[in-house]
Short mmCIF file of C-alpha atoms (C1' of nucleotides) in Angstrom, two decimals:
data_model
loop_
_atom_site.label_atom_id
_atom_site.label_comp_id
_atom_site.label_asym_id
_atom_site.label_seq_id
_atom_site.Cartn_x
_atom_site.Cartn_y
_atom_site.Cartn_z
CA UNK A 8 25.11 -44.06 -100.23
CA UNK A 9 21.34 -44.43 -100.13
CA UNK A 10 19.03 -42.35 -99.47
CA UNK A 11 15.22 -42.59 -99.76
CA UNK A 12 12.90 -40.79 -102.76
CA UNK A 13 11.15 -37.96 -101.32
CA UNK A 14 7.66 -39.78 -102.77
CA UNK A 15 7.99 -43.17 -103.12
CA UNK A 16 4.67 -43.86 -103.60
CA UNK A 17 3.43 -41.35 -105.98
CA UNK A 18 6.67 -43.56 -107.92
CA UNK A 19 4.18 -46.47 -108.71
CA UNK A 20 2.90 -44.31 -111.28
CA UNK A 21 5.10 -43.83 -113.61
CA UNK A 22 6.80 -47.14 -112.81
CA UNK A 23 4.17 -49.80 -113.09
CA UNK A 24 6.71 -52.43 -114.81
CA UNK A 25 9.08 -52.54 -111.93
CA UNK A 26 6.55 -51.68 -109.28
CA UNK A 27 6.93 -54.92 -107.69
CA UNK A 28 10.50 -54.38 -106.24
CA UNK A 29 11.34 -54.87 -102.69
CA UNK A 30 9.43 -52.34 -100.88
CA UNK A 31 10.90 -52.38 -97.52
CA UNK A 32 8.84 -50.57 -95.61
CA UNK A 33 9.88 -48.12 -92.56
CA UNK A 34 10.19 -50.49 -89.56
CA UNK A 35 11.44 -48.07 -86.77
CA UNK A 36 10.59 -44.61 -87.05
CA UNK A 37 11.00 -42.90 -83.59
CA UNK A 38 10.81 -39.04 -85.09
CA UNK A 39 11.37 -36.99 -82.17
CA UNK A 40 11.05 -33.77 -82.94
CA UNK A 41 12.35 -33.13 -86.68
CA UNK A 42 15.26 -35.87 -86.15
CA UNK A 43 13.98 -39.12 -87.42
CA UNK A 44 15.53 -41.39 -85.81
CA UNK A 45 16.46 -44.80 -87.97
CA UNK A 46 14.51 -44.41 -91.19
CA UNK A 47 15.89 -47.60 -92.42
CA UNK A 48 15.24 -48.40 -96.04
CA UNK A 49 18.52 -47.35 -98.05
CA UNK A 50 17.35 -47.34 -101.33
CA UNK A 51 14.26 -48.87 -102.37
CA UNK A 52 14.47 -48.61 -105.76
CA UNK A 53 16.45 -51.58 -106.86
CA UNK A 54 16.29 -51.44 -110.46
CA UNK A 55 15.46 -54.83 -111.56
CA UNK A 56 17.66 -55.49 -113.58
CA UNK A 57 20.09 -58.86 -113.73
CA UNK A 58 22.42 -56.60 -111.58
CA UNK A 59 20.32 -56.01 -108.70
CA UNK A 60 21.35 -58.60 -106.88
CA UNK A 61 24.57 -57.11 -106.55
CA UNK A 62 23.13 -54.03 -105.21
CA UNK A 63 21.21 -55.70 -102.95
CA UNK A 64 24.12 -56.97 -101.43
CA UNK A 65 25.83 -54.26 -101.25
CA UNK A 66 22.53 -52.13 -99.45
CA UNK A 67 23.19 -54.68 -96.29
CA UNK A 68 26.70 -53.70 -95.98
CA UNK A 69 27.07 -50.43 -97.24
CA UNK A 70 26.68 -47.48 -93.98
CA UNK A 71 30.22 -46.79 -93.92
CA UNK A 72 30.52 -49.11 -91.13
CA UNK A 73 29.29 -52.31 -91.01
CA UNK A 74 31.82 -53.55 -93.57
CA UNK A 75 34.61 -53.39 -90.62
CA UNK A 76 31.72 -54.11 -88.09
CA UNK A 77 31.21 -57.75 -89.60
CA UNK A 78 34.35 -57.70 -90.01
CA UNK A 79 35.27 -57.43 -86.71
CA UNK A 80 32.98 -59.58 -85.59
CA UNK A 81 33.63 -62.20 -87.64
CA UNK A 82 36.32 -63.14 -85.31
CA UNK A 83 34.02 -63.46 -82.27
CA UNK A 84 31.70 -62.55 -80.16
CA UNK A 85 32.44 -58.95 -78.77
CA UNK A 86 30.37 -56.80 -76.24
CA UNK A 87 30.09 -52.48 -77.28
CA UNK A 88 32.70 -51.30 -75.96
CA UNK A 89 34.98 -53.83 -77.61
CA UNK A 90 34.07 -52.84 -80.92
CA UNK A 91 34.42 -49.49 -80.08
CA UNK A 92 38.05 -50.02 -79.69
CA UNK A 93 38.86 -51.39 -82.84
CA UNK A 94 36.69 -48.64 -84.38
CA UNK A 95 38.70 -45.74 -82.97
CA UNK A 96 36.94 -43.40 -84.86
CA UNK A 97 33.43 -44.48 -85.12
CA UNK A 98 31.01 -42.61 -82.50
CA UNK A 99 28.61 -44.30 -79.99
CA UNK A 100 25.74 -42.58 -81.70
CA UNK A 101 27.43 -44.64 -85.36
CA UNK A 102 27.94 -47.65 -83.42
CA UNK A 103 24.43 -48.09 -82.15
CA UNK A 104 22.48 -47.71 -85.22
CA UNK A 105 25.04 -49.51 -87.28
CA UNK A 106 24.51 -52.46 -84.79
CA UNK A 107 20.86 -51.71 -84.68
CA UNK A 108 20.53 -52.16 -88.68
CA UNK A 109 22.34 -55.44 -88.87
CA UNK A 110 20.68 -56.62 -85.56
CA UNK A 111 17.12 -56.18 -88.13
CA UNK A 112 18.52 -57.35 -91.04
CA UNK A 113 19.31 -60.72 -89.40
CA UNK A 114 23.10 -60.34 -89.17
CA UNK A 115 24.23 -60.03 -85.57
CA UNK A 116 22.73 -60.98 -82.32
CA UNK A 117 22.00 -58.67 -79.67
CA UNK A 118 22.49 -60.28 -76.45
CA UNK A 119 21.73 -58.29 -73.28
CA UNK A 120 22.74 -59.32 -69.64
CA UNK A 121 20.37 -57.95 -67.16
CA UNK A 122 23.30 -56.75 -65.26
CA UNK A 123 24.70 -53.76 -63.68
CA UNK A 124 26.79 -52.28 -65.22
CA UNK A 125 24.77 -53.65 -67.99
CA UNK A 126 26.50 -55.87 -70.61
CA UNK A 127 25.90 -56.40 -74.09
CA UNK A 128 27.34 -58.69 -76.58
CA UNK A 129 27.16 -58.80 -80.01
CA UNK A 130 27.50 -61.61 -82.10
CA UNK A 131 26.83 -63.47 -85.58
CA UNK A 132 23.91 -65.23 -86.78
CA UNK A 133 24.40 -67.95 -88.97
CA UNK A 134 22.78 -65.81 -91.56
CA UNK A 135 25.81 -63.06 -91.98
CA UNK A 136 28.46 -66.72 -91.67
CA UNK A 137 27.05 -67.33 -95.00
CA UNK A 138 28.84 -63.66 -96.03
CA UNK A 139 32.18 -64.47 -94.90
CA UNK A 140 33.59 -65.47 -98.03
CA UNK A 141 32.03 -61.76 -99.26
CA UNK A 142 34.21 -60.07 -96.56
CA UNK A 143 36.88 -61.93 -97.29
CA UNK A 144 36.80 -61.16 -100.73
CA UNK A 145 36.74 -57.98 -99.93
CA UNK A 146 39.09 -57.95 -97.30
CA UNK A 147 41.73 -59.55 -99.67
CA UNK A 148 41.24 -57.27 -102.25
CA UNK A 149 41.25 -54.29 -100.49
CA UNK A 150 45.11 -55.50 -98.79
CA UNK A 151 46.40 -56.14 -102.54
CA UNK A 152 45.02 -53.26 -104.24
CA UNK A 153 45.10 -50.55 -101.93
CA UNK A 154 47.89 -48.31 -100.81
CA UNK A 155 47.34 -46.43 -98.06
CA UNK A 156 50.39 -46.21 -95.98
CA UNK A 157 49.65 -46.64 -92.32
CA UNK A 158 51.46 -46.53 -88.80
CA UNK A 159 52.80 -50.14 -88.27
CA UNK A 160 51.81 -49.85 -84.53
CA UNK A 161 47.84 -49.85 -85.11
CA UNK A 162 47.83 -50.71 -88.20
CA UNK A 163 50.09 -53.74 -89.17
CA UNK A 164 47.74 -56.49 -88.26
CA UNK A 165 47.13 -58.06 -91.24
CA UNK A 166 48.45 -61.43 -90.72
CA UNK A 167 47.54 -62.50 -87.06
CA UNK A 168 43.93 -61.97 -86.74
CA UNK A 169 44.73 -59.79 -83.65
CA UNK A 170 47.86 -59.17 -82.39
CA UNK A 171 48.72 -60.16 -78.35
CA UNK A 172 48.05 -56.26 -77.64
CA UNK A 173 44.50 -57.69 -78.06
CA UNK A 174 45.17 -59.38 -74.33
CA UNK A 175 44.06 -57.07 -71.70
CA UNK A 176 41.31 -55.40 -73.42
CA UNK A 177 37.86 -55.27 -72.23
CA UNK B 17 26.86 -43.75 -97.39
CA UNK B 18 30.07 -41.46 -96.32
CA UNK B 19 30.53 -37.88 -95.41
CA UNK B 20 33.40 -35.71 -95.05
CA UNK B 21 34.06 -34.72 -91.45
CA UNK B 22 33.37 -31.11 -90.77
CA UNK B 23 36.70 -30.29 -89.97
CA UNK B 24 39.17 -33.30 -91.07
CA UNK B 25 42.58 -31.12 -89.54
CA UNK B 26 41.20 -30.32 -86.79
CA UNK B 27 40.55 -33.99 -86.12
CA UNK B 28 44.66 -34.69 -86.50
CA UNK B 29 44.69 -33.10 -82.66
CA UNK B 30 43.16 -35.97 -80.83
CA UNK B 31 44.32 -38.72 -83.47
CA UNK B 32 48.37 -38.65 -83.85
CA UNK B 33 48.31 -41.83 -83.89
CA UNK B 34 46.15 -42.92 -86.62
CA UNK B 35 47.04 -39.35 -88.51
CA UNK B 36 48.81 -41.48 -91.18
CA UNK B 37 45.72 -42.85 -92.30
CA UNK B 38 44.88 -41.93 -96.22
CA UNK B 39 43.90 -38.49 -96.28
CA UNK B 40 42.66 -38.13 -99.96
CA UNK B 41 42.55 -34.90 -100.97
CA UNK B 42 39.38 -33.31 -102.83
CA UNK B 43 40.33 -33.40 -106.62
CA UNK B 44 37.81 -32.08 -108.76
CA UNK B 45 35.43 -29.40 -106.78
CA UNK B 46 33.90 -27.23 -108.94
CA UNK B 47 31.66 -25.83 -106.74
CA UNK B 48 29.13 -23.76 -108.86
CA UNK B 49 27.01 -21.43 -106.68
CA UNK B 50 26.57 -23.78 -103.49
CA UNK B 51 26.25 -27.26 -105.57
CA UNK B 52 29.56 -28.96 -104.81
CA UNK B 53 29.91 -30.81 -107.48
CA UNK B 54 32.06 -33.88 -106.82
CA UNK B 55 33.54 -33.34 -104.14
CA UNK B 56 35.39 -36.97 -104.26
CA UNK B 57 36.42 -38.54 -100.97
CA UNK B 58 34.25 -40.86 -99.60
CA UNK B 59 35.54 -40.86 -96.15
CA UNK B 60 38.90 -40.20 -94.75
CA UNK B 61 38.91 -41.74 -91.21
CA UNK B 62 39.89 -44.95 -92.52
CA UNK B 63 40.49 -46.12 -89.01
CA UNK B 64 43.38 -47.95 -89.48
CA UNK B 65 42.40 -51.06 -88.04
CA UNK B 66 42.96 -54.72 -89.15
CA UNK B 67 39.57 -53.91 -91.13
CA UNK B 68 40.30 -51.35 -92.87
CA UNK B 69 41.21 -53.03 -96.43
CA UNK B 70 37.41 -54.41 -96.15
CA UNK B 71 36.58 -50.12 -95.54
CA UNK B 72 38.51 -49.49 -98.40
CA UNK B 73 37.33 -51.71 -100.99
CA UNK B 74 33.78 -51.09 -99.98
CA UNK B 75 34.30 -47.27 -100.73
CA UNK B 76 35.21 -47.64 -103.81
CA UNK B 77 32.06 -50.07 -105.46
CA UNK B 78 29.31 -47.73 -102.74
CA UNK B 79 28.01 -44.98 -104.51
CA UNK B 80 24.14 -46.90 -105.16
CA UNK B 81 25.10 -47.40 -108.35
CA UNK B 82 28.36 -48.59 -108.66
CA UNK B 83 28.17 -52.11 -108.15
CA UNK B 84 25.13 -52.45 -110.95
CA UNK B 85 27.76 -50.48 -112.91
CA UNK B 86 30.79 -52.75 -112.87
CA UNK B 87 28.81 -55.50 -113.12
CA UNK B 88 27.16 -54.81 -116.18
CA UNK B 89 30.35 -53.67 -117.61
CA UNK B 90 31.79 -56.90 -117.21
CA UNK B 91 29.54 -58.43 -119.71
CA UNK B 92 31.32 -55.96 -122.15
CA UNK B 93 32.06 -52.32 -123.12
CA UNK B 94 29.13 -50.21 -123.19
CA UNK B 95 28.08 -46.92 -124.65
CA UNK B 96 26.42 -44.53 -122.36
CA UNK B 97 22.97 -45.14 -123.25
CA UNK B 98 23.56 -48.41 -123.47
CA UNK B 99 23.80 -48.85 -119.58
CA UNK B 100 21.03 -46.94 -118.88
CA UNK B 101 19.10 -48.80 -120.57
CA UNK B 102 20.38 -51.30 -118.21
CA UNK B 103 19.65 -49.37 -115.28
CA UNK B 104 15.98 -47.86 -115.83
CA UNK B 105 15.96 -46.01 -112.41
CA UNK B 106 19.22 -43.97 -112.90
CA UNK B 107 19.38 -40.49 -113.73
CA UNK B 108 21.94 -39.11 -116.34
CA UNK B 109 23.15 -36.87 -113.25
CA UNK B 110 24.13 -40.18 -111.51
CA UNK B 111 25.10 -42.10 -114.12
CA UNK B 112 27.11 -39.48 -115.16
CA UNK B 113 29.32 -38.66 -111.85
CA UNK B 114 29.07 -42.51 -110.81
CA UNK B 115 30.94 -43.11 -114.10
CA UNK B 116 33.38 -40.45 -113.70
CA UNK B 117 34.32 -41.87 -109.88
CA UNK B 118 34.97 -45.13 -111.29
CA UNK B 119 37.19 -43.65 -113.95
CA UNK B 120 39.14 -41.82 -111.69
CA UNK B 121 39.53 -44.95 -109.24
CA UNK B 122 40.65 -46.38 -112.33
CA UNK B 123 38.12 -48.77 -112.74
CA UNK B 124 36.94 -47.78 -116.26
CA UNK B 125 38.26 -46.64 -119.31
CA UNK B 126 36.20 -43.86 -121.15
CA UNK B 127 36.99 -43.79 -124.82
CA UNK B 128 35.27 -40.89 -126.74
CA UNK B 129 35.21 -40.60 -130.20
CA UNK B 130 35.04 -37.51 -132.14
CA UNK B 131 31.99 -37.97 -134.32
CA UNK B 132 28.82 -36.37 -134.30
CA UNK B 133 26.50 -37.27 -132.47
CA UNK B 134 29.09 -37.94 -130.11
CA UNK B 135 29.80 -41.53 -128.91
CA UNK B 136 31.11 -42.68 -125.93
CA UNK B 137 32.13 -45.84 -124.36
CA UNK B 138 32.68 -47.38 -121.01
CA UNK B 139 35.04 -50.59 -120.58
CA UNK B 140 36.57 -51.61 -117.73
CA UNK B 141 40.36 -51.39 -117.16
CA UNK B 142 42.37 -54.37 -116.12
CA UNK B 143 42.39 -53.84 -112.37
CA UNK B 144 38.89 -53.41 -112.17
CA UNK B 145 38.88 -57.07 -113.96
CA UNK B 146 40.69 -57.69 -110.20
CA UNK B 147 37.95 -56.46 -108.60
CA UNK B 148 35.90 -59.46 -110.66
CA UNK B 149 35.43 -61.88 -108.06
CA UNK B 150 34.48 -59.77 -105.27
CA UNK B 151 30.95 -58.22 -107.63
CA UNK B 152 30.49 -61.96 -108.33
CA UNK B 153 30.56 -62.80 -104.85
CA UNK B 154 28.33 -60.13 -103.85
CA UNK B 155 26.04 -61.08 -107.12
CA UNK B 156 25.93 -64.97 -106.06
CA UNK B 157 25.27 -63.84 -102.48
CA UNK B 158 22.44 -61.26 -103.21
CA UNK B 159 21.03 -63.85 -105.67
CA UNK B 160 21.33 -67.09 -103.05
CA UNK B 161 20.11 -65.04 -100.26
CA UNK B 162 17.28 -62.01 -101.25
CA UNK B 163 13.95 -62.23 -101.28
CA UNK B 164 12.27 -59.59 -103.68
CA UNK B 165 9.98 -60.70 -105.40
CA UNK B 166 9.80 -59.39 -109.08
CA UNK B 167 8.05 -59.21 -112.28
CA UNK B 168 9.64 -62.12 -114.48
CA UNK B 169 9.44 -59.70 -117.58
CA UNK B 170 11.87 -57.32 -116.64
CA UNK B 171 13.24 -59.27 -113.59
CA UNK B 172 13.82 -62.36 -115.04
CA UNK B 173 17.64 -62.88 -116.13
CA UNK B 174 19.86 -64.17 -114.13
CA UNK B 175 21.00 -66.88 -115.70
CA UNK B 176 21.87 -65.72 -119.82
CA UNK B 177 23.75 -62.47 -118.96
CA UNK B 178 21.28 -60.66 -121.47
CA UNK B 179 18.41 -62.57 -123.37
CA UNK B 180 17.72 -61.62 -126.36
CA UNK B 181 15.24 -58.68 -125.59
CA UNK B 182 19.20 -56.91 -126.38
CA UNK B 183 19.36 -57.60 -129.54
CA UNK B 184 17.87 -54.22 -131.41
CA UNK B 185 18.70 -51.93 -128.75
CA UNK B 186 20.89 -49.27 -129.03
"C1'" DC C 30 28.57 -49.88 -69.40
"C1'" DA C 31 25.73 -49.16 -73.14
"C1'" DG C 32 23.21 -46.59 -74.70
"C1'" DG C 33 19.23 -42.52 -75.70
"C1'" DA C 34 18.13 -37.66 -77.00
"C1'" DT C 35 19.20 -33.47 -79.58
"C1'" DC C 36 21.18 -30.27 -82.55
"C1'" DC C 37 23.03 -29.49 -86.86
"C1'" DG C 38 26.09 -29.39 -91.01
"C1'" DT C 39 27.36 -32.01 -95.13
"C1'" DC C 40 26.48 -33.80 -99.32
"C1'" DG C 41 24.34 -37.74 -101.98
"C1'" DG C 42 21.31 -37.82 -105.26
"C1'" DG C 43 16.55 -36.91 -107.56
"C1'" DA C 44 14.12 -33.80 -110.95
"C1'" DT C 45 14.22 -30.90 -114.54
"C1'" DA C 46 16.07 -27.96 -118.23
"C1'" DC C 47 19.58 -26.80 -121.44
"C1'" DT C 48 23.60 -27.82 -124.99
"C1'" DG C 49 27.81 -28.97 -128.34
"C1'" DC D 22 24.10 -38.74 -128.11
"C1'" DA D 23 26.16 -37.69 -124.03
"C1'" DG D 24 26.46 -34.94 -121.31
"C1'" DT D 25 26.30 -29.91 -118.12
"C1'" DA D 26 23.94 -26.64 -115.10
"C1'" DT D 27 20.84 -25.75 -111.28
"C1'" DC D 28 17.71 -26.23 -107.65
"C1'" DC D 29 16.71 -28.50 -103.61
"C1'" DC D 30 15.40 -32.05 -100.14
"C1'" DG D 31 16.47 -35.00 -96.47
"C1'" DA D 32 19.32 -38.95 -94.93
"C1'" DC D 33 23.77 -39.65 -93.12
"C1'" DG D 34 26.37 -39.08 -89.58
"C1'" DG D 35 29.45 -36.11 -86.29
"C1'" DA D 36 29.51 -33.74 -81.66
"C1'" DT D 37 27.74 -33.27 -77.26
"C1'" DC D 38 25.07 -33.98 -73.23
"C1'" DC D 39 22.21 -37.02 -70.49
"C1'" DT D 40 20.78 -41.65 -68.08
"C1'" DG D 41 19.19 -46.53 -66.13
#
DNA sequence: CAGGATCCGTCGGGATACTG
DNA sequence: CAGTATCCCGACGGATCCTG
């Protein structure tokens, strides 16, 4: 979801009543070349209307990933390549700036041993605690309204947080 | 948030083992010209991980709009006008194919009756009423733990669902 | 190990304009 | 009133290669 208005500043105009949403501005723009690189500002038009506080909520999680990120993480502390794993599908390039936009919006911690190999954990601020009961909430809806019929052998873990094949890993 | 891989089969080659995952199949393409017009499928590589219920449920309320949607709707049925009202940044266009997403997800009910001018109505179905707790959870977390400032006027009511500025609309 | 850099297609979604 | 029909931009995000 969320992408940015091509002008958002010639938007003021015609929008002088609501002008003083949120107006997250740009924070991290490499732009190499033509591929701007973490433009983060998903949509900066939150109507403001009694709902918006939904959709603000939902901005911080939305990204396709960082609903199973938290998730994830929610259970502990867990360096990259650990995530990785329970993310079979997600890419290092997805991983990264997922990580990177929580890390700014207060979520997770970015912890960095100065070792080598290097080592990097990622963990929860006390901030993103106070969305548990979100996840949760979504969590438990998703398992009693959803059907989407999975392989037992990756996929039935729904009752012990992780399973013992979690032992060896990392 | 959410695009289709470039080639999802392909993908089945290096995945057997999460292949079972929901592959939703595109249901309504008209695809005028070269605008796709709703394409539906949000993305397909659930990866089947203990997380994936959270995945799910957040595809279904993304969208930038959805969430304001459903919430509104839970104050009551609405005619079509009637929410934009409630959402002054939305285009028809949006509103439009948000709407028609949640009715195919089931979430709403779309009653049109044959009159001129036409009128049509959006309520919400009884499992979106499910889905009740998890928008007020995002709502009371968005409202407990956002900063935007805004202008009381327009901004200003989160406590009686809608103040009597409603009364004459519509 | 944990990423950075690049290239590039897909498609969400904004802005009009038109209509039964 | 409640939509379609188009045009079009650029963010999202996948794949791939490179590196301290």
């Amino acid at each position: 979801m969320a992408r940015m208005m091509s002008a958002p500043l010639l938007n003021e105009e015609k929008s002088e009543h609501y002008a003083a949403c949120r107006q997250e501005r740009t924070f991290n723009a490499h732009s190499v070349g033509n591929d701007t690189v973490m433009t983060r500002i998903r949509h900066q038009s939150l109507d403001c209307s009694p709902g918006c506080a939904v959709e603000a909520t939902l901005q911080l999680i939305d990204g396709k990933w960082k609903g199973v990120i938290l998730y994830h993480l929610l259970q502990g502390t867990l360096r990259f390549n650990a995530i990785r794993k329970r993310l079979p599908n997600i890419t290092q390039r997805m991983l990264t700036t997922q990580l990177r936009e929580l890390e700014r919006d207060g979520f997770v911690l970015r912890t960095v041993y100065p070792e080598v190999p290097p080592k990097v954990e990622y963990s929860l601020t006390p901030r993103e605690r106070t969305l548990e009961p979100v996840i949760m909430a979504l969590k438990a809806w998703g398992d009693e309204h959803t059907e989407f019929r999975h392989g037992p052998e990756i996929c039935a873990d729904h009752d012990g947080i992780f399973s013992p094949a979690a032992k060896g890993i990392e």
